[in-house]
CSV table of C-alpha atoms in Angstrom, one decimal:
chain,number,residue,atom,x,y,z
K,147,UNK,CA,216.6,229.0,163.7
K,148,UNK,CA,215.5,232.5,163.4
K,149,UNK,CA,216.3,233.5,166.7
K,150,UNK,CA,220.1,232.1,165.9
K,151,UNK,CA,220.5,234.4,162.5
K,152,UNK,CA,219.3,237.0,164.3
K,153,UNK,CA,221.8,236.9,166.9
K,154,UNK,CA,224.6,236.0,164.8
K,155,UNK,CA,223.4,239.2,162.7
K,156,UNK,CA,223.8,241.5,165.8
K,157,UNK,CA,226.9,239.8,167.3
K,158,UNK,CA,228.7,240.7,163.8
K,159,UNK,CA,228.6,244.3,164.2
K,160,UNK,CA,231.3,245.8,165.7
K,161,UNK,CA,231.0,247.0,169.9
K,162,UNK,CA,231.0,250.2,171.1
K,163,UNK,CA,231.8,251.4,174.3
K,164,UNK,CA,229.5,252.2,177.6
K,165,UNK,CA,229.5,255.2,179.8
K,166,UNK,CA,228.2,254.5,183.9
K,167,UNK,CA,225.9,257.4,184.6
K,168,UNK,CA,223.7,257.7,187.7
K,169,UNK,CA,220.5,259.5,188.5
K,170,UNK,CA,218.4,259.8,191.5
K,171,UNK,CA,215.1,257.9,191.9
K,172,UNK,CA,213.0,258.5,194.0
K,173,UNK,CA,215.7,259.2,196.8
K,174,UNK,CA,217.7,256.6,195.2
K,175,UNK,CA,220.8,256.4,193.2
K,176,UNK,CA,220.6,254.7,190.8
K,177,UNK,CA,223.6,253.2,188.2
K,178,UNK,CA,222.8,252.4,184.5
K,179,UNK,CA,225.5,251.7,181.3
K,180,UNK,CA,224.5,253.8,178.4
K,181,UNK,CA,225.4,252.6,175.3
K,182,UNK,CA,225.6,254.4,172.0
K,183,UNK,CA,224.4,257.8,170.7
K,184,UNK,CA,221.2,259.6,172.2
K,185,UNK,CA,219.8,260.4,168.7
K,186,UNK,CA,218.7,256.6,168.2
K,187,UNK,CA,215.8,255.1,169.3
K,188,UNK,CA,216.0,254.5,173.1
K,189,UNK,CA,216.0,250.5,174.2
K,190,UNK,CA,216.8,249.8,178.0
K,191,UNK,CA,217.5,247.0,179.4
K,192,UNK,CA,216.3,245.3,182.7
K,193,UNK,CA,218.2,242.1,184.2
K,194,UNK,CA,216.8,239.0,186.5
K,195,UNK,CA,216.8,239.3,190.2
K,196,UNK,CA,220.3,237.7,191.1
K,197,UNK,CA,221.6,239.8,188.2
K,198,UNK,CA,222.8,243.2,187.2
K,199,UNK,CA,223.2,245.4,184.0
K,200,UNK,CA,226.9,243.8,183.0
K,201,UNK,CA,224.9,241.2,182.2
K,202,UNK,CA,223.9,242.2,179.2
K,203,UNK,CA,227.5,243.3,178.3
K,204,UNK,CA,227.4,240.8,175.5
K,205,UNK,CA,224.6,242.1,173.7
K,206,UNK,CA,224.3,246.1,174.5
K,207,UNK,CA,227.1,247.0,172.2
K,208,UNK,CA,225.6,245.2,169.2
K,209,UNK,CA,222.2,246.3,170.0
K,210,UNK,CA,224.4,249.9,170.1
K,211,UNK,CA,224.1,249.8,166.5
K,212,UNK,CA,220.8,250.5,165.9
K,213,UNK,CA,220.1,251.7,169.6
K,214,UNK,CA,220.7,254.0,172.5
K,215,UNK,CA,220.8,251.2,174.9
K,216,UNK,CA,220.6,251.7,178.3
K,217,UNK,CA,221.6,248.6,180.8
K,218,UNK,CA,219.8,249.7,184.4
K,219,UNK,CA,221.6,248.4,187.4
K,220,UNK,CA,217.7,247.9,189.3
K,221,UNK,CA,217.2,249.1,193.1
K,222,UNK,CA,219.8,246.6,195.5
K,223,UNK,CA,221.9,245.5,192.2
K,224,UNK,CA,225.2,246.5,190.8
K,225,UNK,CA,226.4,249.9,192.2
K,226,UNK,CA,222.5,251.2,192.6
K,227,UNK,CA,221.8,252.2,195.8
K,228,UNK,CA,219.7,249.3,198.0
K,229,UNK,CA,216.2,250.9,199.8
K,230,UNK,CA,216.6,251.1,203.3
K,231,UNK,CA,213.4,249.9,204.1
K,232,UNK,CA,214.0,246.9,201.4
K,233,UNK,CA,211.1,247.6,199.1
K,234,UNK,CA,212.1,245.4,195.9
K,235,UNK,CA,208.5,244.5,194.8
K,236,UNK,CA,207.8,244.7,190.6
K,237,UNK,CA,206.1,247.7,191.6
K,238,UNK,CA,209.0,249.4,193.4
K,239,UNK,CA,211.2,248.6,190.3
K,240,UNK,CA,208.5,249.8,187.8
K,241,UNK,CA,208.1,253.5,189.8
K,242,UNK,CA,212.3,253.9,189.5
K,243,UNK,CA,211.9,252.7,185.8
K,244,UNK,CA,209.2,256.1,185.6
K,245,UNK,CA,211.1,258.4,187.3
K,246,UNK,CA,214.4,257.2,185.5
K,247,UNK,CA,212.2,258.0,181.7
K,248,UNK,CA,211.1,260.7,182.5
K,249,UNK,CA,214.2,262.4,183.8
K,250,UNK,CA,215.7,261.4,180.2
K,251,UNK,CA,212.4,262.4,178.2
K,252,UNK,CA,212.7,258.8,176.7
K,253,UNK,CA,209.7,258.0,174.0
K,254,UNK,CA,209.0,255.1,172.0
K,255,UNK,CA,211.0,253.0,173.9
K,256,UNK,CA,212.1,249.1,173.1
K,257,UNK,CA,211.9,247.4,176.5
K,258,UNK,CA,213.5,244.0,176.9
K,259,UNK,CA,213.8,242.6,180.2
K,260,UNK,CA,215.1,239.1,181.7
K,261,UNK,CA,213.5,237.1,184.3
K,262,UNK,CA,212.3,239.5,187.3
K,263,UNK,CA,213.1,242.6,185.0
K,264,UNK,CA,210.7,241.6,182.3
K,265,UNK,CA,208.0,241.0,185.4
K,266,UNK,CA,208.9,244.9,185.6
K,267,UNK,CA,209.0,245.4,181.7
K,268,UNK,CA,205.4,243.9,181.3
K,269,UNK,CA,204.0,246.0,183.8
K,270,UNK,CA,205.6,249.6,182.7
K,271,UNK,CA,204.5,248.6,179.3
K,272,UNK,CA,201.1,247.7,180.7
K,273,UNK,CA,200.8,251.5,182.6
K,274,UNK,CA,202.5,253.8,179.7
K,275,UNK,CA,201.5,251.7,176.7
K,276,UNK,CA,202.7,255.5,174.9
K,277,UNK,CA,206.1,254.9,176.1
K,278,UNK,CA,206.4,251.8,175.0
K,279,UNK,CA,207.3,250.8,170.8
K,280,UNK,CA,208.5,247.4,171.4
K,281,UNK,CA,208.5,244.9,174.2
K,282,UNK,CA,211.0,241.8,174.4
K,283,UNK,CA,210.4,239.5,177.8
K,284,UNK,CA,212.7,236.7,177.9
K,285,UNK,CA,211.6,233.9,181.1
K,286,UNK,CA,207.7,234.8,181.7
K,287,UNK,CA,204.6,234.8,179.7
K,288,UNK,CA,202.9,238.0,178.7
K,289,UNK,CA,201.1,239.5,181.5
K,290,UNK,CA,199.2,242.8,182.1
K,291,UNK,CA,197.9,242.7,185.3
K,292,UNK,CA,194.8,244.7,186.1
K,293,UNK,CA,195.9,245.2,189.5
K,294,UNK,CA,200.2,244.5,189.9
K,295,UNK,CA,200.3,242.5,193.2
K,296,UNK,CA,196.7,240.5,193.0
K,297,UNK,CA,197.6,239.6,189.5
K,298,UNK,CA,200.9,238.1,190.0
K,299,UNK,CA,199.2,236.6,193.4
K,300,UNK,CA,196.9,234.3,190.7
K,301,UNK,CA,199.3,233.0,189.2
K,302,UNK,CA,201.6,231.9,191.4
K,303,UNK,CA,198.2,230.2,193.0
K,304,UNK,CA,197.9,228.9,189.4
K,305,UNK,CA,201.4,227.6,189.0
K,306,UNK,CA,201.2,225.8,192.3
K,307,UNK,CA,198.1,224.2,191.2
K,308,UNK,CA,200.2,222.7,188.3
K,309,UNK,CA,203.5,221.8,190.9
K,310,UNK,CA,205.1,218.4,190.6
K,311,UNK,CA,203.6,215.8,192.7
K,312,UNK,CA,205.9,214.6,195.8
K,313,UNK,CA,206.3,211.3,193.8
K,314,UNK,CA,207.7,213.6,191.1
K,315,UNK,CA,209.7,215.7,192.8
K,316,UNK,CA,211.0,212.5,193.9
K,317,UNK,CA,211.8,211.6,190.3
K,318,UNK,CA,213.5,214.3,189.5
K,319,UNK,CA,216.0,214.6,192.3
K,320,UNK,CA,217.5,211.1,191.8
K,321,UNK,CA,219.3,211.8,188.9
K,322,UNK,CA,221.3,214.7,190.8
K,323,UNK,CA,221.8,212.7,193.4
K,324,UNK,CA,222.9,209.7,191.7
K,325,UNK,CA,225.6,212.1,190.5
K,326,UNK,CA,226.7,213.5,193.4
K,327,UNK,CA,227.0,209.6,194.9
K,328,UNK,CA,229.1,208.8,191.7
K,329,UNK,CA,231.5,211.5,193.6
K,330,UNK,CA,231.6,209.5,196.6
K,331,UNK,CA,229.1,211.0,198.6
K,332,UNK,CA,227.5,209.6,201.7
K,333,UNK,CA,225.9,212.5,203.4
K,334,UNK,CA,224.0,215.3,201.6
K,335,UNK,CA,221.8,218.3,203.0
K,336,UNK,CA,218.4,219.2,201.0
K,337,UNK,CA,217.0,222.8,201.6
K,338,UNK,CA,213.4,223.2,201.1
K,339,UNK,CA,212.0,227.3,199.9
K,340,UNK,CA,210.8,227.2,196.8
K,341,UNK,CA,206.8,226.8,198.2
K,342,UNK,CA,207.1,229.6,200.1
K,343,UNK,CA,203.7,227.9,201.6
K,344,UNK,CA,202.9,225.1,204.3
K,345,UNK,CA,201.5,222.7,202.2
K,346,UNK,CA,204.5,223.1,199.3
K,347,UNK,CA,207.4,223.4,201.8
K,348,UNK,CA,206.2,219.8,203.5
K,349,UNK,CA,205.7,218.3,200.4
K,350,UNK,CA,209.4,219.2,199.2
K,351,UNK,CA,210.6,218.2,202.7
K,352,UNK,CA,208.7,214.7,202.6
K,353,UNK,CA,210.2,214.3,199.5
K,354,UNK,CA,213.7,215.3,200.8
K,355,UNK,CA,213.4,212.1,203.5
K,356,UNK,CA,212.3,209.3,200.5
K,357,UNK,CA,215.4,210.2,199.0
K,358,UNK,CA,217.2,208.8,202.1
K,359,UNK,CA,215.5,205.7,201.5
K,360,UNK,CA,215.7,205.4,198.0
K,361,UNK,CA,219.6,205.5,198.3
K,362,UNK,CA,222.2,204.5,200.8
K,363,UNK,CA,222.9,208.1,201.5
K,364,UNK,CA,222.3,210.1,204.8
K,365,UNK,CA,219.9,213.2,203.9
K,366,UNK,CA,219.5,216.1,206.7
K,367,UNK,CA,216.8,218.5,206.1
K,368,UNK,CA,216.8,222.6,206.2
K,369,UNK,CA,213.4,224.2,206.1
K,370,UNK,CA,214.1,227.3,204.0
K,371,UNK,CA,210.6,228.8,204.6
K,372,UNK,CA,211.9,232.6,204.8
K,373,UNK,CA,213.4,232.8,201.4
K,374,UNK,CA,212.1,234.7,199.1
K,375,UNK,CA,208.7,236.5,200.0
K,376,UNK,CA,205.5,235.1,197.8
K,377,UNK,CA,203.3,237.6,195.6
K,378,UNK,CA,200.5,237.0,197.7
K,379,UNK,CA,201.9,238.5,200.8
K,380,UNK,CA,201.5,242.3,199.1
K,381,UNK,CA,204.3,242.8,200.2
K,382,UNK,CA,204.1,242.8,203.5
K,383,UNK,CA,207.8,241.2,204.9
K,384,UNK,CA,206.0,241.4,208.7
K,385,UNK,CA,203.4,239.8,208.3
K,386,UNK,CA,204.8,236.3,206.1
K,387,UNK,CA,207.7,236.3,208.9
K,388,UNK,CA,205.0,236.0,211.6
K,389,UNK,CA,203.6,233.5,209.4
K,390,UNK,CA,207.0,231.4,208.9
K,391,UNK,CA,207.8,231.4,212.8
K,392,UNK,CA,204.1,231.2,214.0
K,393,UNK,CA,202.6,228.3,211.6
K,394,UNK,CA,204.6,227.1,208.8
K,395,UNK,CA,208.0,226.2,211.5
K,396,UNK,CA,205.6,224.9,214.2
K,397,UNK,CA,203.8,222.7,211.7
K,398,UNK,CA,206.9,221.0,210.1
K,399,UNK,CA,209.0,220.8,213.5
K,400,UNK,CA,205.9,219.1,214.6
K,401,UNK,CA,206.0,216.6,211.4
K,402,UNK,CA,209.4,215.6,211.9
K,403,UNK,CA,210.5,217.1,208.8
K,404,UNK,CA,213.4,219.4,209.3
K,405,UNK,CA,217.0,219.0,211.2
K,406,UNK,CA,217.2,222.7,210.6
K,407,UNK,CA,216.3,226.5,210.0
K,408,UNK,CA,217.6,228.6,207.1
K,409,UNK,CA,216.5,231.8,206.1
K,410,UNK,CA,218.1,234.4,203.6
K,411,UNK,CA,219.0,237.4,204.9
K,412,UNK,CA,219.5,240.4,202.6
K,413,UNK,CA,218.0,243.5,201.1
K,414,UNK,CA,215.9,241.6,198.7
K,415,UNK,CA,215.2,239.3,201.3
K,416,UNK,CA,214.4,240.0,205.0
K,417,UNK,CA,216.0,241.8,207.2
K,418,UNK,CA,218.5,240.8,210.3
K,419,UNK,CA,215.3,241.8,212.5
K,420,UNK,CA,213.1,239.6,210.5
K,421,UNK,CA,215.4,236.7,210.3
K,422,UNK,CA,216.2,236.7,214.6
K,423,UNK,CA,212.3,236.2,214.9
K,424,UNK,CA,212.2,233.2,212.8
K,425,UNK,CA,215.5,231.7,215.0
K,426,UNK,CA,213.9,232.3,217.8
K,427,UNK,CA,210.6,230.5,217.1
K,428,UNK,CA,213.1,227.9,215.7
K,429,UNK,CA,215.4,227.6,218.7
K,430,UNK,CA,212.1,227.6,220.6
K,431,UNK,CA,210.9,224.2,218.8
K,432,UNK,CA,214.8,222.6,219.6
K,433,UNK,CA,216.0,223.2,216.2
K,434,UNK,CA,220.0,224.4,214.7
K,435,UNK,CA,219.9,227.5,212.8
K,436,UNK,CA,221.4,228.8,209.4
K,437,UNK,CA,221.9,231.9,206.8
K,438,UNK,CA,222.1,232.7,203.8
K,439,UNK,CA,224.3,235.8,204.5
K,440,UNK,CA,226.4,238.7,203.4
K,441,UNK,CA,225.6,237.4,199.3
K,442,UNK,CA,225.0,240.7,198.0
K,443,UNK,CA,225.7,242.7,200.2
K,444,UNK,CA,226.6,243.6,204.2
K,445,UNK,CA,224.1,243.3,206.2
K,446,UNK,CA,226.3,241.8,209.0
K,447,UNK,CA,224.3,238.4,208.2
K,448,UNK,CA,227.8,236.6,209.4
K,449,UNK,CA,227.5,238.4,212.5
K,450,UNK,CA,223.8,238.5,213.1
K,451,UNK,CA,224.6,234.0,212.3
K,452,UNK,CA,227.6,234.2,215.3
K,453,UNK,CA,225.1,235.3,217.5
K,454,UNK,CA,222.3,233.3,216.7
K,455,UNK,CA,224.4,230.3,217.4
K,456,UNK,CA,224.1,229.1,213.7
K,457,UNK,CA,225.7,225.8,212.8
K,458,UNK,CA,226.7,227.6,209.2
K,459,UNK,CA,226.5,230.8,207.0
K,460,UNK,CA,226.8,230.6,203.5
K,461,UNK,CA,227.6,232.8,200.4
K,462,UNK,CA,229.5,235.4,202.7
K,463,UNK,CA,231.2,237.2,199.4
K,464,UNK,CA,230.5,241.2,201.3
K,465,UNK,CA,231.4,239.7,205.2
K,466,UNK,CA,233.3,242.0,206.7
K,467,UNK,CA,236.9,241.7,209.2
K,468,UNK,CA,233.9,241.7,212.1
K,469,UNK,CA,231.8,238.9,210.2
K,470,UNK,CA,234.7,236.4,210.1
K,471,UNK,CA,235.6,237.5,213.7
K,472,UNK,CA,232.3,236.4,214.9
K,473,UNK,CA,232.1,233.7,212.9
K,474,UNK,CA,235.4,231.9,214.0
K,475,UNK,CA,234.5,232.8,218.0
K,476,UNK,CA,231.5,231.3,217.6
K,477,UNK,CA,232.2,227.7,215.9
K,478,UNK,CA,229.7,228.7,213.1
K,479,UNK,CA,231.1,227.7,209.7
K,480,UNK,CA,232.0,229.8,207.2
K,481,UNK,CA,230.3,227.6,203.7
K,482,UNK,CA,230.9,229.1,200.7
K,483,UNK,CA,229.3,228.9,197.2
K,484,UNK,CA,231.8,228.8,194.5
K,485,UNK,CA,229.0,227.7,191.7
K,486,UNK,CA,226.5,230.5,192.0
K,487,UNK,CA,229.6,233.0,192.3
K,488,UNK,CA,230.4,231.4,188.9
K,489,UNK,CA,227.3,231.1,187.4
K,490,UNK,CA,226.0,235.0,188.6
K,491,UNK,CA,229.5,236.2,187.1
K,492,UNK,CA,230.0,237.8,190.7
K,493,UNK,CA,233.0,239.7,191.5
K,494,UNK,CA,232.9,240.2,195.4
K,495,UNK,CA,235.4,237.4,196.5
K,496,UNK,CA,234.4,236.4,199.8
K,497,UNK,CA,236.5,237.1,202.6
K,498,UNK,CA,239.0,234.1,202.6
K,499,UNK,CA,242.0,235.7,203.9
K,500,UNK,CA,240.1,237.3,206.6
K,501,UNK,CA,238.6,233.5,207.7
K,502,UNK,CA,241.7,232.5,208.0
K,503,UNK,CA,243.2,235.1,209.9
K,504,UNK,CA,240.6,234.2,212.4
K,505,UNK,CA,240.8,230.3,212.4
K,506,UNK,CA,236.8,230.4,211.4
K,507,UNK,CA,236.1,227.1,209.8
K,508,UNK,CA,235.7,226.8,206.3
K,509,UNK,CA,233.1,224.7,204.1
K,510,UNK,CA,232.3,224.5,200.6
K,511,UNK,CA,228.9,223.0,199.0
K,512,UNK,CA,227.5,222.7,195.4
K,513,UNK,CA,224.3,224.8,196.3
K,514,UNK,CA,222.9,222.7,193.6
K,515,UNK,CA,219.6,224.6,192.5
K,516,UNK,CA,218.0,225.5,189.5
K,517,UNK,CA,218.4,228.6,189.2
K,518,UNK,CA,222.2,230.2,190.4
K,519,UNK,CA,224.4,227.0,190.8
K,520,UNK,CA,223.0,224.1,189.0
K,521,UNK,CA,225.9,222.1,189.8
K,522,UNK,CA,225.9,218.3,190.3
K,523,UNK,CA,229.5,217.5,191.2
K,524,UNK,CA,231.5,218.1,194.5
K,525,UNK,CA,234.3,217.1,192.1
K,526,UNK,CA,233.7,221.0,190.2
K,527,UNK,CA,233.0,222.9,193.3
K,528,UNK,CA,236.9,221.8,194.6
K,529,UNK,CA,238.1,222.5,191.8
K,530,UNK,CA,236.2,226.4,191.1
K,531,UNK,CA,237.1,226.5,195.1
K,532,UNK,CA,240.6,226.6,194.9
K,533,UNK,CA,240.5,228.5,191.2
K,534,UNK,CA,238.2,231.1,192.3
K,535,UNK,CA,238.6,231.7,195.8
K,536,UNK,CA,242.1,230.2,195.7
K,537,UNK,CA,241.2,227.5,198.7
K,538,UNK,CA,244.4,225.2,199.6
K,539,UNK,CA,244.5,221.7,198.4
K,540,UNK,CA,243.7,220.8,202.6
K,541,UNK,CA,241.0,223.5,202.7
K,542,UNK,CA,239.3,222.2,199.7
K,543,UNK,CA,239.3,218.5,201.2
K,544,UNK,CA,238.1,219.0,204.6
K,545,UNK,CA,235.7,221.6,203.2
K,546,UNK,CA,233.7,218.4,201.6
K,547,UNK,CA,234.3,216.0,204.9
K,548,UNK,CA,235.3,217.8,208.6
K,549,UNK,CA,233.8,220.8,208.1
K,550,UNK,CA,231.1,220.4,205.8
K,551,UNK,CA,230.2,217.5,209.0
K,552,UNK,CA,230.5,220.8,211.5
K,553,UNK,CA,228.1,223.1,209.3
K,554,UNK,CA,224.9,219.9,209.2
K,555,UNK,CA,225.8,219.4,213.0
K,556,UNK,CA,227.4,215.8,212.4
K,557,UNK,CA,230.1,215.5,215.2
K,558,UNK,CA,229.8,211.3,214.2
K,559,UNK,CA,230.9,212.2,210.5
K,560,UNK,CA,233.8,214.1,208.2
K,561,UNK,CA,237.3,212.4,209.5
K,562,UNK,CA,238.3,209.1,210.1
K,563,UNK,CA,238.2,208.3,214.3
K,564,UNK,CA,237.4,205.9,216.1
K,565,UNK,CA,233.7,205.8,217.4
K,566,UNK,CA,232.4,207.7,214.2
K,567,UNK,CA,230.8,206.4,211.6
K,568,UNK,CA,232.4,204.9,208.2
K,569,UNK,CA,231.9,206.5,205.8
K,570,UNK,CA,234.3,207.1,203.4
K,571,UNK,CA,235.7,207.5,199.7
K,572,UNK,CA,238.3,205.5,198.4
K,573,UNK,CA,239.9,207.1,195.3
K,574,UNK,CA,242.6,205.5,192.5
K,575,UNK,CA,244.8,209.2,192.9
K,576,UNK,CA,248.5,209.5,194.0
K,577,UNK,CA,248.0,213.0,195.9
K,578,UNK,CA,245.0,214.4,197.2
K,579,UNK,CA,245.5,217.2,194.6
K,580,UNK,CA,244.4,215.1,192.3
K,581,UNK,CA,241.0,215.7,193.5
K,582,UNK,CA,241.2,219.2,193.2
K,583,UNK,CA,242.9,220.4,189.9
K,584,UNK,CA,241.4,218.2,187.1
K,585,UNK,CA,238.3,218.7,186.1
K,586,UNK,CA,236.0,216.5,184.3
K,587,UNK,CA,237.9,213.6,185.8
K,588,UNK,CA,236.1,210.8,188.9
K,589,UNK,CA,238.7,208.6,190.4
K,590,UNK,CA,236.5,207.0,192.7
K,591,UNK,CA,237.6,203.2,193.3
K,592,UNK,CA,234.7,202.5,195.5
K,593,UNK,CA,232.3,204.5,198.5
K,594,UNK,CA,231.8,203.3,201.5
K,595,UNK,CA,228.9,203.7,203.7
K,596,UNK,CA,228.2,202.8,207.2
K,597,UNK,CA,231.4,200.2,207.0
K,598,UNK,CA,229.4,199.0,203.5
């Protein structure tokens, strides 16, 4: 209750405008909004990891009032440079934040940071405690580490300690896919990569397969070990890569748990070089590869994905004329992501004209997760499809069937032949269109799966 007369206290002040400046950090150039006058008291703020400083475009002006506000576009975001030798640790963030205060001669400052960037608030407050009046952190606990990398090592080793059982994760997924089988759906891909560890990664893998005995539903398996990298590894990208391809890959192709290999490739990522060594341990074991490519920027993942022989890439918003080429001379499918473009407020379109210049196959998926698209309904994604990346009626339909069939490697699914399997949706519409505009709206009449 507080919290709301608060906010409706600052959001009934009139905005002011920004200005983009940029200063070099530590051979960096970095891009921040600066709000208001410099005679008030300095506040910066500092966004989440998938974010940028617009993101606080809603609140920076009001806080203008009282504030000289300054919104930091962090290392790899926005229009700041990304580190050619993709350092994004808390601590590389933290030393830009230094450099970028003292260049300004900033005291008493009011820090308030969101998800990742209050990771980075807590520790700058931690090391300049004089710099530092006020400190907001909106996502994590308080934290002040006595050493930056071991510290956040303990508690991820703490919060995995407290993880859902698989029994639980189990639980929780039915719902979501109770929804997405309320849509008509028979066949549905499950990406593991939030473990970032052997034992976590199986678990969410094993869990994956119940679901596909739980419900009538077909469930193939990505094993999304090189995703993010974990605290523990102190930052050494290398060394976790040689343990994704050398132990963690061998150990759940040797289980039976995955029917493919994802990885995300990009600056706050790994690296093309990184990601080819995990596809080659993976092709090595007989399993498809997949990326998560070209999201925030152009790293030729769509390229590096052609010749890997990927079934898919997905996200794609920065692939370039050559990505698409590749990608349509190839066969790999181009899937792309309209809910986490949505939900991260992205403006990069991804390169649909280009795709289709090329013939490269085009596929579109909820990327249902927790924290950029947590989206539930094929029905949406059609719909923000054709709105957002202005898909065709067609392209938007055999996105969700013949193609989305191409990028899990299901030549027996995705159009109706004979020899293939039936499964297939039945809907009360006049016009396939139908599907596509309205939103909020199910038509299904009945699913059918396997000729059921």
């Amino acid at each position: 209750m507080i919290l709301t007369f608060l906010l409706s206290a600052i959001l009934a002040q009139a905005p002011t405008a920004y200005v983009d400046k940029y200063a070099n950090v530590n051979g960096l150039r970095l891009h921040y909004l600066d709000w208001g006058s410099p005679e008030k008291p300095a506040m910066i703020l500092l966004h989440g990891i998938a974010r940028h400083a617009h993101t606080f475009d809603h609140l920076a002006p009001h806080f203008a009032r009282n504030f000289h506000v300054l919104a930091i576009d962090m290392r790899g975001h926005g229009d700041s440079d990304w580190d050619p030798e993709g350092d994004y640790l808390v601590e590389d963030h933290v030393k830009d934040l230094e450099d970028l205060v003292a260049q300004l001669r900033l005291q008493r400052i009011t820090l308030l940071g969101n998800s990742t960037g209050g990771r980075v608030a807590q520790v700058f407050a931690g090391l300049h405690p004089n710099l530092v009046a006020k400190l907001i952190v909106e996502d994590v606990g308080p934290e002040r580490p006595d050493d930056i990398a071991s510290g956040f090592a303990r508690r991820v080793k703490q919060e995995a300690e407290g993880w859902a059982s698989e029994d639980e994760l189990v639980r929780q997924s039915l719902p979501r896919l109770d929804a997405l089988i309320a849509e008509g759906v028979t066949t549905i891909e499950i990406k593991s990569g939030y473990g970032l560890d052997l034992d976590n990664e199986a678990k969410s893998l094993r869990a994956a397969r119940r679901l596909g005995e739980e419900r009538a539903v077909a469930v193939r398996t990505t094993f999304l070990g090189a995703h993010a990298l974990p605290p523990e590894a102190n930052g050494d990208k290398d060394a976790f890569i040689a343990k994704v391809a050398g132990e963690m890959l061998p150990a759940i192709a040797a289980q039976g748990l995955a029917d493919a290999v994802d990885g995300f490739c990009e600056g706050i990522a790994f690296s093309p070089g990184q990601m080819t060594r995990v596809f080659e341990a993976a092709r090595a074991l007989g399993l498809p590869v997949k990326l998560h490519a070209d999201q925030l920027s152009n790293l030729h993942g769509a390229k590096l994905a052609a010749e890997q022989g990927a079934l898919s890439a997905d996200h794609l918003e920065y692939t370039d004329e050559e990505g698409a080429a590749a990608l349509a001379a190839a066969g790999t499918v181009a899937v792309l992501l309209p809910g986490a473009f949505y939900v991260l407020r992205e403006k990069q379109l991804p390169p649909v004209e280009a795709f289709r210049r090329h013939n490269a196959a085009i596929a579109i998926a909820t990327d249902s997760n927790p924290g950029t698209s947590p989206f539930t309904s094929l029905l949406l994604t059609m719909n923000m499809a054709a709105t957002l990346f202005r898909l065709t009626v067609d392209e938007c339909v055999a996105g969700v069937t013949r193609e989305a069939a191409r990028a899990l490697g299901r030549a027996d699914i995705g159009t109706l032949e004979t020899g293939k399997v039936c499964d297939l949706a039945i809907w009360n519409i006049e016009r396939p269109a139908e599907l596509v505009y309205r939103i909020g709206f199910n038509p299904l009449h009945a699913r059918v799966r396997r000729g059921r």
